[in-house]
Structures are given as C-alpha cells and as structure tokens.
Tab-separated table of C-alpha atoms and ligand atoms in Angstrom:
chain	number	residue	atom	x	y	z
R	1	UNK	CA	-0.067	-0.003	0.005
R	2	UNK	CA	2.735	2.456	0.756
R	3	UNK	CA	5.177	1.033	-1.923
R	4	UNK	CA	4.993	4.254	-3.891
R	5	UNK	CA	5.995	6.525	-1.073
R	6	UNK	CA	8.995	3.941	-0.409
R	7	UNK	CA	9.959	4.219	-4.133
R	8	UNK	CA	9.883	8.032	-3.786
R	9	UNK	CA	12.336	7.911	-0.881
R	10	UNK	CA	14.407	5.486	-2.752
R	11	UNK	CA	14.703	7.803	-5.614
R	12	UNK	CA	15.839	10.403	-3.249
R	13	UNK	CA	18.644	8.133	-2.227
R	14	UNK	CA	19.526	7.211	-5.704
R	15	UNK	CA	19.830	10.738	-6.909
R	16	UNK	CA	22.094	11.787	-3.926
R	17	UNK	CA	24.312	8.756	-4.532
R	18	UNK	CA	24.461	9.429	-8.303
R	19	UNK	CA	25.373	13.076	-7.673
R	20	UNK	CA	28.088	12.144	-5.221
R	21	UNK	CA	29.639	9.870	-8.054
R	22	UNK	CA	29.185	12.438	-10.721
R	23	UNK	CA	27.053	9.727	-12.688
R	24	UNK	CA	25.144	10.693	-15.857
R	25	UNK	CA	22.809	7.552	-15.634
R	26	UNK	CA	21.740	4.946	-13.275
R	27	UNK	CA	21.558	1.425	-14.884
R	28	UNK	CA	20.777	-0.861	-12.198
R	29	UNK	CA	19.330	-0.548	-8.510
R	30	UNK	CA	19.773	-3.467	-6.152
R	31	UNK	CA	17.388	-3.755	-3.086
R	32	UNK	CA	17.661	-6.239	-0.167
R	33	UNK	CA	14.141	-6.848	1.274
R	34	UNK	CA	13.181	-9.103	4.187
R	35	UNK	CA	9.737	-10.748	4.379
R	36	UNK	CA	9.167	-8.685	7.733
R	37	UNK	CA	10.059	-5.407	6.366
R	38	UNK	CA	6.357	-4.566	5.303
R	39	UNK	CA	6.976	-3.843	1.631
R	40	UNK	CA	5.906	-6.290	-1.080
R	41	UNK	CA	8.568	-6.822	-3.678
R	42	UNK	CA	5.936	-7.142	-6.414
R	43	UNK	CA	4.284	-3.963	-5.602
R	44	UNK	CA	7.726	-2.219	-5.460
R	45	UNK	CA	8.471	-3.544	-8.984
R	46	UNK	CA	5.151	-1.912	-10.093
R	47	UNK	CA	5.610	1.352	-8.266
R	48	UNK	CA	9.406	1.896	-9.362
R	49	UNK	CA	8.871	2.891	-13.023
R	50	UNK	CA	6.206	5.372	-11.869
R	51	UNK	CA	8.565	6.938	-9.083
R	52	UNK	CA	11.637	7.263	-11.488
R	53	UNK	CA	10.033	8.536	-14.574
R	54	UNK	CA	11.904	11.663	-15.716
R	55	UNK	CA	14.770	10.964	-13.367
R	56	UNK	CA	18.335	10.062	-13.676
R	57	UNK	CA	17.065	6.390	-13.053
R	58	UNK	CA	14.276	6.469	-15.719
R	59	UNK	CA	15.819	3.537	-17.527
R	60	UNK	CA	17.087	1.604	-14.602
R	61	UNK	CA	16.181	-1.962	-13.918
R	62	UNK	CA	15.287	-2.839	-10.252
R	63	UNK	CA	16.816	-6.116	-8.646
R	64	UNK	CA	15.264	-7.164	-5.591
R	65	UNK	CA	16.949	-9.860	-3.357
R	66	UNK	CA	14.706	-11.493	-1.084
R	67	UNK	CA	16.588	-12.145	2.307
R	68	UNK	CA	15.528	-15.189	4.485
R	69	UNK	CA	14.295	-14.788	7.984
R	70	UNK	CA	17.028	-15.827	10.390
R	71	UNK	CA	16.575	-16.450	14.010
R	72	UNK	CA	18.567	-17.126	17.082
R	73	UNK	CA	17.184	-19.029	19.838
R	74	UNK	CA	17.322	-17.592	23.317
R	75	UNK	CA	16.737	-20.861	24.908
R	76	UNK	CA	19.097	-23.389	23.053
R	77	UNK	CA	21.269	-20.821	21.076
R	78	UNK	CA	20.615	-22.482	17.717
R	79	UNK	CA	20.308	-20.464	14.580
R	80	UNK	CA	17.731	-21.387	12.148
R	81	UNK	CA	15.600	-20.052	9.272
R	82	UNK	CA	12.059	-19.207	9.878
R	83	UNK	CA	9.368	-21.393	7.923
R	84	UNK	CA	7.076	-18.376	7.404
R	85	UNK	CA	6.780	-14.785	8.692
R	86	UNK	CA	4.284	-15.935	11.415
R	87	UNK	CA	6.403	-18.725	12.652
R	88	UNK	CA	9.260	-17.037	14.353
R	89	UNK	CA	10.017	-19.938	16.562
R	90	UNK	CA	13.295	-21.800	16.980
R	91	UNK	CA	13.778	-24.517	14.126
R	92	UNK	CA	15.790	-26.622	16.605
R	93	UNK	CA	13.696	-26.721	19.992
R	94	UNK	CA	10.558	-25.005	18.920
R	95	UNK	CA	10.831	-22.446	21.490
R	96	UNK	CA	9.181	-19.019	20.679
R	97	UNK	CA	11.779	-16.844	22.598
R	98	UNK	CA	14.027	-16.179	19.453
R	99	UNK	CA	15.799	-13.135	18.276
R	100	UNK	CA	15.601	-11.866	14.757
R	101	UNK	CA	19.087	-11.790	13.026
R	102	UNK	CA	17.717	-10.792	9.607
R	103	UNK	CA	14.439	-10.694	7.685
R	104	UNK	CA	13.238	-7.115	8.382
R	105	UNK	CA	15.524	-5.263	6.084
R	106	UNK	CA	14.686	-2.789	3.602
R	107	UNK	CA	17.862	-1.575	2.060
R	108	UNK	CA	19.102	0.102	-1.011
R	109	UNK	CA	22.286	-2.227	-1.490
R	110	UNK	CA	24.011	-1.011	-4.588
R	111	UNK	CA	23.800	0.989	-7.804
R	112	UNK	CA	25.388	0.671	-11.249
R	113	UNK	CA	26.263	3.861	-12.635
R	114	UNK	CA	27.581	5.554	-15.879
R	115	UNK	CA	30.013	8.182	-14.974
R	116	UNK	CA	31.673	10.680	-17.495
R	117	UNK	CA	35.059	9.630	-15.945
R	118	UNK	CA	34.510	5.879	-16.509
R	119	UNK	CA	35.596	6.234	-20.161
R	120	UNK	CA	38.697	8.187	-19.348
R	121	UNK	CA	39.634	5.531	-16.733
R	122	UNK	CA	38.919	2.701	-19.253
R	123	UNK	CA	40.904	4.443	-21.837
R	124	UNK	CA	43.823	5.057	-19.611
C	1	UNK	CA	10.284	24.718	18.652
C	2	UNK	CA	12.849	22.934	16.436
C	3	UNK	CA	16.270	22.841	17.729
C	4	UNK	CA	19.308	21.780	15.623
C	5	UNK	CA	19.254	18.142	14.596
C	6	UNK	CA	20.828	16.136	17.303
C	7	UNK	CA	21.120	13.125	15.364
C	8	UNK	CA	23.309	10.512	17.045
C	9	UNK	CA	25.870	9.604	14.477
C	10	UNK	CA	29.001	8.181	16.147
C	11	UNK	CA	32.431	6.991	14.932
C	12	UNK	CA	30.958	3.521	15.461
C	13	UNK	CA	28.236	3.795	13.128
C	14	UNK	CA	29.122	6.463	10.675
C	15	UNK	CA	30.437	4.306	8.148
C	16	UNK	CA	27.034	2.713	7.748
C	17	UNK	CA	25.458	5.992	6.704
C	18	UNK	CA	28.066	7.023	4.206
C	19	UNK	CA	26.482	6.395	0.804
C	20	UNK	CA	29.708	5.508	-0.875
C	21	UNK	CA	31.103	2.347	0.147
C	22	UNK	CA	33.179	0.361	-2.584
C	23	UNK	CA	33.498	1.454	-6.000
C	24	UNK	CA	33.956	-1.392	-8.411
C	25	UNK	CA	33.737	-1.931	-12.131
C	26	UNK	CA	31.169	-4.169	-13.571
C	27	UNK	CA	31.975	-6.482	-16.495
C	28	UNK	CA	30.719	-3.772	-19.077
C	29	UNK	CA	32.748	-1.057	-17.550
C	30	UNK	CA	29.998	0.657	-15.355
C	31	UNK	CA	30.647	1.797	-11.836
C	32	UNK	CA	29.057	-0.362	-9.188
C	33	UNK	CA	28.575	1.492	-5.887
C	34	UNK	CA	27.593	-0.269	-2.663
C	35	UNK	CA	25.100	1.802	-0.613
C	36	UNK	CA	23.189	-0.076	2.123
C	37	UNK	CA	20.850	2.629	3.195
C	38	UNK	CA	17.483	1.970	4.664
C	39	UNK	CA	14.625	2.894	2.280
C	40	UNK	CA	12.891	4.600	5.032
C	41	UNK	CA	16.010	6.662	6.157
C	42	UNK	CA	14.292	9.923	5.765
C	43	UNK	CA	11.348	8.885	7.811
C	44	UNK	CA	13.652	7.418	10.538
C	45	UNK	CA	15.618	10.578	10.639
C	46	UNK	CA	12.459	12.574	11.261
C	47	UNK	CA	11.251	10.013	13.797
C	48	UNK	CA	14.520	10.607	15.750
C	49	UNK	CA	13.925	14.099	15.841
C	50	UNK	CA	10.456	13.811	16.991
C	51	UNK	CA	11.518	11.508	19.956
C	52	UNK	CA	13.909	14.234	20.911
C	53	UNK	CA	11.025	16.813	21.074
C	54	UNK	CA	8.969	14.366	23.279
C	55	UNK	CA	12.152	13.594	25.573
C	56	UNK	CA	13.029	17.205	25.993
C	57	UNK	CA	9.717	17.668	27.561
C	58	UNK	CA	9.644	14.465	29.410
C	59	UNK	CA	6.567	13.383	27.442
C	60	UNK	CA	5.849	9.683	26.770
C	61	UNK	CA	4.460	9.028	23.330
C	62	UNK	CA	2.389	6.016	22.563
C	63	UNK	CA	1.365	4.898	19.096
C	64	UNK	CA	-1.966	3.138	18.930
C	65	UNK	CA	-2.578	0.825	15.939
C	66	UNK	CA	-5.419	-1.568	14.972
C	67	UNK	CA	-7.864	-2.283	12.236
C	68	UNK	CA	-10.772	0.221	11.685
C	69	UNK	CA	-13.230	0.413	14.377
C	70	UNK	CA	-11.531	-1.951	16.810
C	71	UNK	CA	-11.885	0.619	19.539
C	72	UNK	CA	-8.913	3.024	19.712
C	73	UNK	CA	-10.951	6.229	20.369
C	74	UNK	CA	-13.227	4.394	22.763
C	75	UNK	CA	-10.239	3.332	24.650
C	76	UNK	CA	-8.782	6.967	24.738
C	77	UNK	CA	-12.147	8.248	25.896
C	78	UNK	CA	-12.070	5.698	28.834
C	79	UNK	CA	-8.532	6.455	29.540
C	80	UNK	CA	-9.133	10.295	29.519
C	81	UNK	CA	-12.160	9.930	31.761
C	82	UNK	CA	-10.107	8.055	34.500
C	83	UNK	CA	-6.609	9.501	34.141
C	84	UNK	CA	-6.987	13.241	33.075
C	85	UNK	CA	-6.688	14.219	36.689
C	86	UNK	CA	-3.395	12.096	37.052
C	87	UNK	CA	-1.653	13.130	33.695
C	88	UNK	CA	-1.769	15.961	31.401
C	89	UNK	CA	-2.824	14.189	28.111
C	90	UNK	CA	-2.925	15.225	24.491
C	91	UNK	CA	-4.045	13.193	21.483
C	92	UNK	CA	-2.821	13.293	17.860
C	93	UNK	CA	-5.447	11.734	15.557
C	94	UNK	CA	-4.733	10.219	12.203
C	95	UNK	CA	-7.813	9.886	9.941
C	96	UNK	CA	-8.268	9.782	6.260
C	97	UNK	CA	-11.105	12.432	6.143
C	98	UNK	CA	-13.082	13.456	9.032
C	99	UNK	CA	-12.494	15.248	12.345
C	100	UNK	CA	-14.901	12.941	14.116
C	101	UNK	CA	-12.254	11.226	16.461
C	102	UNK	CA	-10.552	14.541	17.345
C	103	UNK	CA	-13.992	15.962	18.171
C	104	UNK	CA	-14.814	13.010	20.393
C	105	UNK	CA	-11.469	13.633	22.372
C	106	UNK	CA	-12.094	17.332	22.685
C	107	UNK	CA	-15.516	16.719	24.081
C	108	UNK	CA	-13.678	15.096	26.977
C	109	UNK	CA	-11.739	18.440	27.586
C	110	UNK	CA	-8.453	17.199	26.092
C	111	UNK	CA	-6.400	18.821	23.377
C	112	UNK	CA	-6.529	16.908	20.060
C	113	UNK	CA	-4.636	17.628	16.868
C	114	UNK	CA	-6.032	16.252	13.658
C	115	UNK	CA	-3.989	15.039	10.921
C	116	UNK	CA	-5.916	14.441	7.731
C	117	UNK	CA	-3.795	12.023	5.730
C	118	UNK	CA	-6.027	12.225	2.697
C	119	UNK	CA	-5.594	8.827	0.923
C	120	UNK	CA	-2.487	7.748	2.857
C	121	UNK	CA	-2.992	4.414	4.807
C	122	UNK	CA	-0.540	5.364	7.680
C	123	UNK	CA	0.932	8.133	9.607
C	124	UNK	CA	4.623	8.951	8.906
C	125	UNK	CA	7.094	10.839	11.035
C	126	UNK	CA	6.766	13.970	8.959
C	127	UNK	CA	2.983	14.123	9.441
C	128	UNK	CA	3.500	13.749	13.333
C	129	UNK	CA	6.322	16.365	13.281
C	130	UNK	CA	3.735	18.870	11.736
C	131	UNK	CA	1.278	18.043	14.474
C	132	UNK	CA	4.034	18.546	17.280
C	133	UNK	CA	4.591	21.984	16.107
C	134	UNK	CA	0.994	22.574	16.739
C	135	UNK	CA	1.196	21.224	20.376
C	136	UNK	CA	2.977	22.805	23.299
C	137	UNK	CA	4.666	19.776	24.605
C	138	UNK	CA	5.764	21.481	27.870
C	139	UNK	CA	2.004	21.270	28.790
C	140	UNK	CA	1.689	17.409	28.600
C	141	UNK	CA	2.887	14.161	30.299
C	142	UNK	CA	1.504	11.756	27.834
C	143	UNK	CA	0.742	11.936	24.148
C	144	UNK	CA	-1.286	9.297	22.461
C	145	UNK	CA	-0.983	8.985	18.626
C	146	UNK	CA	-4.082	7.356	17.150
C	147	UNK	CA	-2.904	5.872	13.843
C	148	UNK	CA	-5.018	5.147	10.773
C	149	UNK	CA	-7.155	2.079	11.140
C	150	UNK	CA	-5.197	-0.370	9.232
C	151	UNK	CA	-3.344	-3.548	10.253
C	152	UNK	CA	-0.633	-3.378	7.431
C	153	UNK	CA	1.130	-0.055	6.963
C	154	UNK	CA	1.389	1.715	10.289
C	155	UNK	CA	3.694	-0.938	11.602
C	156	UNK	CA	6.419	0.063	9.149
C	157	UNK	CA	6.777	3.767	10.196
C	158	UNK	CA	8.677	4.865	13.203
C	159	UNK	CA	6.789	8.089	14.313
C	160	UNK	CA	9.201	9.093	17.062
C	161	UNK	CA	7.070	7.594	19.704
C	162	UNK	CA	8.211	5.294	22.486
C	163	UNK	CA	5.685	2.439	22.573
C	164	UNK	CA	3.459	0.544	20.197
C	165	UNK	CA	0.115	-0.672	21.322
C	166	UNK	CA	-1.888	-2.973	18.870
C	167	UNK	CA	-5.504	-3.388	19.613
C	168	UNK	CA	-7.348	-6.595	18.618
C	169	UNK	CA	-11.162	-6.531	19.151
C	170	UNK	CA	-12.691	-9.884	19.772
C	171	UNK	CA	-15.111	-9.464	16.731
C	172	UNK	CA	-12.118	-9.605	14.388
C	173	UNK	CA	-10.990	-13.296	15.063
C	174	UNK	CA	-8.398	-14.728	17.203
C	175	UNK	CA	-5.992	-15.534	14.377
C	176	UNK	CA	-5.319	-11.919	13.406
C	177	UNK	CA	-1.727	-12.034	14.868
C	178	UNK	CA	-1.052	-14.810	12.532
C	179	UNK	CA	-2.477	-13.174	9.406
C	180	UNK	CA	-0.824	-9.719	10.223
C	181	UNK	CA	2.501	-10.602	11.585
C	182	UNK	CA	4.295	-7.588	10.817
C	183	UNK	CA	1.898	-5.467	12.824
C	184	UNK	CA	1.644	-7.712	15.817
C	185	UNK	CA	5.422	-8.326	15.799
C	186	UNK	CA	5.738	-4.624	16.528
C	187	UNK	CA	3.472	-4.539	19.661
C	188	UNK	CA	4.914	-3.714	22.962
C	189	UNK	CA	1.557	-4.453	24.422
C	190	UNK	CA	-1.494	-6.242	22.846
C	191	UNK	CA	-4.910	-5.014	23.926
C	192	UNK	CA	-7.776	-7.409	23.401
C	193	UNK	CA	-10.761	-5.061	23.143
C	194	UNK	CA	-14.569	-5.265	23.387
C	195	UNK	CA	-14.223	-8.465	25.657
C	196	UNK	CA	-17.823	-7.604	26.851
C	197	UNK	CA	-18.729	-9.232	23.527
C	198	UNK	CA	-16.927	-12.539	24.111
C	199	UNK	CA	-20.234	-13.761	25.824
C	200	UNK	CA	-22.109	-13.715	22.533
C	201	UNK	CA	-19.077	-14.929	20.400
C	202	UNK	CA	-18.670	-18.685	20.475
C	203	UNK	CA	-15.356	-18.925	18.459
C	204	UNK	CA	-13.006	-16.319	19.860
C	205	UNK	CA	-10.458	-17.843	22.207
C	206	UNK	CA	-8.135	-15.273	23.885
C	207	UNK	CA	-5.679	-18.014	24.486
C	208	UNK	CA	-5.435	-18.751	20.792
C	209	UNK	CA	-4.894	-14.951	20.113
C	210	UNK	CA	-1.927	-14.948	22.627
C	211	UNK	CA	-0.421	-18.206	21.191
C	212	UNK	CA	-0.419	-16.589	17.804
C	213	UNK	CA	1.330	-13.658	19.314
C	214	UNK	CA	4.024	-15.936	20.900
C	215	UNK	CA	4.486	-17.478	17.578
C	216	UNK	CA	5.874	-14.181	16.338
C	217	UNK	CA	8.386	-14.265	19.083
C	218	UNK	CA	6.674	-11.549	20.739
C	219	UNK	CA	6.989	-11.534	24.667
C	220	UNK	CA	4.568	-8.439	24.838
C	221	UNK	CA	1.812	-8.826	27.561
C	222	UNK	CA	-1.727	-9.031	26.487
C	223	UNK	CA	-4.439	-7.369	28.363
C	224	UNK	CA	-8.232	-7.866	28.043
C	225	UNK	CA	-10.721	-5.069	28.353
C	226	UNK	CA	-13.855	-3.393	27.473
C	227	UNK	CA	-13.681	0.348	27.033
C	228	UNK	CA	-17.290	0.962	26.904
C	229	UNK	CA	-18.360	-1.300	29.756
C	230	UNK	CA	-15.323	-0.310	31.860
C	231	UNK	CA	-14.120	-3.837	32.416
C	232	UNK	CA	-10.316	-4.765	32.852
C	233	UNK	CA	-9.226	-1.010	32.679
C	234	UNK	CA	-7.197	-1.142	35.825
C	235	UNK	CA	-4.651	-3.368	34.485
C	236	UNK	CA	-4.299	-1.107	31.507
C	237	UNK	CA	-3.914	1.936	33.800
C	238	UNK	CA	-1.323	0.130	35.759
C	239	UNK	CA	0.537	-0.577	32.564
C	240	UNK	CA	0.337	3.135	31.668
C	241	UNK	CA	1.731	4.268	35.233
C	242	UNK	CA	4.568	1.767	34.831
C	243	UNK	CA	5.388	3.121	31.388
C	244	UNK	CA	5.416	6.649	32.514
C	245	UNK	CA	7.431	6.077	35.575
C	246	UNK	CA	10.015	3.993	33.771
C	247	UNK	CA	10.178	6.678	31.148
C	248	UNK	CA	10.992	9.488	33.608
C	249	UNK	CA	13.717	7.274	35.252
C	250	UNK	CA	15.149	6.687	31.687
C	251	UNK	CA	15.153	10.363	31.006
C	252	UNK	CA	16.894	11.197	34.180
C	253	UNK	CA	19.777	8.941	33.040
C	254	UNK	CA	19.818	10.619	29.567
C	255	UNK	CA	18.345	7.532	27.939
C	256	UNK	CA	15.271	6.942	25.845
C	257	UNK	CA	13.344	3.937	24.473
C	258	UNK	CA	12.661	2.891	20.935
C	259	UNK	CA	9.373	1.279	19.980
C	260	UNK	CA	9.794	-2.404	19.650
C	261	UNK	CA	10.265	-2.473	15.943
C	262	UNK	CA	12.820	-0.036	14.950
C	263	UNK	CA	13.748	0.056	11.484
C	264	UNK	CA	17.268	-0.331	9.992
C	265	UNK	CA	17.765	3.380	9.978
C	266	UNK	CA	17.026	3.753	13.837
C	267	UNK	CA	19.310	0.820	14.633
C	268	UNK	CA	22.095	2.671	12.853
C	269	UNK	CA	21.596	5.909	14.553
C	270	UNK	CA	21.646	4.163	18.096
C	271	UNK	CA	24.728	2.443	17.085
C	272	UNK	CA	23.319	-0.872	18.022
C	273	UNK	CA	24.582	-3.979	16.207
C	274	UNK	CA	23.048	-3.931	12.779
C	275	UNK	CA	22.914	-6.693	10.170
C	276	UNK	CA	25.966	-8.347	8.924
T	1	GTP	N1	-19.268	-3.549	22.737
T	1	GTP	C1	-18.295	-2.831	22.670
T	1	GTP	N2	-18.202	-1.907	21.653
T	1	GTP	C2	-17.006	-1.067	21.640
T	1	GTP	C3	-16.029	-1.124	22.680
T	1	GTP	N3	-15.203	-0.178	22.213
T	1	GTP	C4	-15.595	0.375	21.072
T	1	GTP	N4	-16.759	-0.111	20.737
T	1	GTP	C5	-17.579	0.306	19.562
T	1	GTP	O1	-16.936	-0.052	18.382
T	1	GTP	C6	-17.174	1.089	17.361
T	1	GTP	C7	-15.802	1.626	16.893
T	1	GTP	O2	-15.169	2.099	17.976
T	1	GTP	P1	-14.042	3.238	17.892
T	1	GTP	O3	-13.557	3.625	19.261
T	1	GTP	O4	-14.526	4.371	17.088
T	1	GTP	O5	-12.842	2.464	16.985
T	1	GTP	P2	-11.629	3.147	16.290
T	1	GTP	O6	-10.589	1.971	16.473
T	1	GTP	O7	-11.271	4.469	16.965
T	1	GTP	O8	-11.997	3.275	14.808
T	1	GTP	P3	-11.239	4.030	13.669
T	1	GTP	O9	-10.641	5.273	14.163
T	1	GTP	O10	-12.277	4.386	12.514
T	1	GTP	O11	-10.197	3.188	13.127
T	1	GTP	C8	-17.972	2.089	18.128
T	1	GTP	O12	-19.248	1.925	17.760
T	1	GTP	C9	-17.817	1.803	19.659
T	1	GTP	O13	-18.805	2.200	20.320
T	1	GTP	C10	-16.193	-2.110	23.720
T	1	GTP	O14	-15.372	-2.186	24.575
T	1	GTP	N5	-17.329	-2.801	23.660
T	2	ZN	ZN1	0.651	2.862	4.119
T	3	ZN	ZN1	15.744	-23.423	20.412
T	4	ZN	ZN1	10.827	19.807	15.187
T	5	ZN	ZN1	-10.871	6.212	16.102
C-alpha cells in the first residue's frame, strides 16, 4: 500500500548517490528486502517505474534480493531459518523466545552507474 | 520549537550511513556503488528528531494501531475520563478524512490535533512532526497518537514515539496476529478489546490469540478489556503508570526507548549492532 512512497524515498537516495559519484545515468538498482519489512517486492516493482519517470534512473532496472528470515534461539542458542513470517519459533527446539538476526531489512544495497570519468579511466 | 538536529551519528556507526562504500567496475565498465541505506531513512531521521521533542519535555508518546473500528478512540475516551486528573494528556489523531475522532476527544476536555492523511493509509514521522509543532509539549505528560485504522502499513513507520500498542477486538477473530505478523510483531502491548462481547461470540479464544502472538516471538503482555463497559481497565492503567514512571527514570539517566520495531535506520542511529 505504501510502496510508492517507499519508491519516492528510494529515488531520493539514488539521486544523492548518483550526484556524489558524478554519474550521468543509473543502470541498475539493487535492493535487499526481508519478508518482515512490510513492503511487497511485487508492488515495489510496479511502483518503481512510476517513481523514477523523468529522473536519472528512468531506464534503470530494479533487482530485488529477498532475504531469508534468520533467528537465534534464546533458549538453546541454535540459529535457524523461519518457515514463515508468522512462525518465528526456533527450528531446533521449537521455543518461541527467539531473536531476529535478519528478515526485516528494507535496504538500497547497490547502484550501477554511468560516469563520465568511466571512459577516461577505461581509456587510460 | 525545532532545535538543531541532534542526530546521534557516532564513529562506530558513521560508516554505515556513508553512501559510498566500495566502487567497483562491472563487466561492461559501469561503476558499481555499494550503498546499503534504509529505504525509510528519511522517515527514520525525522522520527529520531520527533522523539527528541518528546524527550526534551519529558513526554511519553504512545502509538495506537489496529484495524478500523476496533476501539482506539473508545479506549482513549475511557482513559482520559479516568486519568486526566493524574496526567496531562494530548492526542494526535490520524484519519483519512473526518475530524470525528478529534472532536470526540475534545469533548472530553483534552487537546486533540487532527492530521488528515488524505488517501494515505498510515501516519509517517513527517506528519507527526507537523502536528507536534501545533502542540505545546511542555504542557503534557502523555501523548497518544491514534494511527490510521489499518493492520498493514502503520507498523512500518517509526513516528518518533516510545511504545507501540496494537488493539485486537474480539469480533475480528483470534487468528489476526498470524494473518498480520508484521503489525503484531511490532506490539509492546497487545490489548484485546470489546471483551464484553465474548459472551455472545462462540469462537474467539483469547488463549489462541495470545498463542499466535508468541509464534511471532513477541513477549509483549496481552491485556483484555472493554472500554465501553469499563471492564479490565485497571490493568491497562497500571501498565500506563509503569510506562510513564520508567520513562521518567530513563530520561533522568539521559536515555530513551525505541518502539519495539525499530527500522534499520534507527538501529544505525543508536549504534546498536546492525545486520552483517
Ligand atoms: N461492545 C463494545 N463496543 C465497543 C467497545 N469499544 C468500542 N466499541 C464500539 O466500536 C465502534 C468503533 O469504536 P471506535 O473507538 O470508534 O474505534 P476506532 O478504532 O477508533 O475506529 P477508527 O478510528 O475508525 O479506526 C464504536 O461503535 C464503539 O462504540 C467495547 O469495549 N465494547
Ligand atoms: Zn501505508
Ligand atoms: Zn531453540
Ligand atoms: Zn521539530
Ligand atoms: Zn478512532
């Protein structure tokens, strides 16, 4: 439901990073998203072209890496992967007192840019 | 009212916020830049600032979340009736269109600031900041933020408050925590509301609702109450007394508390261990 507003804030970060690297174009945007983040990857994919229209990232492709939900058990200490977003219990002993190690991320992980200096570097 | 931004970037976490990590070349000669920044960083930054406003004035801020109509405003009315003599209370109301809830609160003699979200399905930290600047925080001990009725979006946005409370009314079904895990995982307290209706519902089991909450690895207490029939309110008032007392103690030691779900950005700001 709020994927468009998430994309708009994503665009702000893309533009800032692109400016800092004197980029002329953004080719690829890579995100890392956890199932507990509260954003739907599919809805992000749909909102992205709308949010970046007319920007430096207009032609960019969006890559979304879905991260697993990883838990650490406070009872037995085991690390495990959660079976589902509503089953955050220990995979080893079944106890519910676990700590989330990953799975709630909503991160801009990397950008692939065109920089005017790229050619110079490549050409020596 | 706004002071300078006191955002707490330390040497320990500064590197996480720097947009340029490594610069590499991809196979076709483009520059690849590692960024690793939370998509909600603007919201989280504003939330941090809002929390400073609250903390500077010794105010405890509580975010109420639930589906539409599960009894947030009724709970506030009952709470104000009982505690307005004990605490100076203000309410920030998030609603799509009407001022109805704000007017219900004002009818109790308490200040209510209305945020009309338009079509937005949740409050964000910027909207709450606008409301804060219409409120003289020095005049209050306790600020409730009634979020937009919605079990999905509000859980993703830190507003700068201290505690999340999620209401579940007994007419909604006892499996709601399993169906909306992100929302219920965020709760510091789960309130089972409209329990006067349990007598006429044959399939709502409070134990099952609590079990679903535990499956989310959430140790938050669950309290049962009826706001309109004034049942079970004492335990809720005790929880509030406790929360206010603990908050004052924390503030004396120069500390604050973050709501249960803090986004990646908030974690970075506090310098707590982030993700690998
Ligand atoms: N039986 C019963 N009804 C209640 C109780 N609390 C609220 N209600 C009724 O439920 C309806 C919705 O209550 P509200 O307090 O407006 O709910 P809300 O969560 O503020 O609703 P939104 O702001 O629209 O999301 C009203 O008709 C209330 O009278 C309760 O404890 N018992
Ligand atoms: Zn939303
Ligand atoms: Zn275990
Ligand atoms: Zn301010
Ligand atoms: Zn309401």
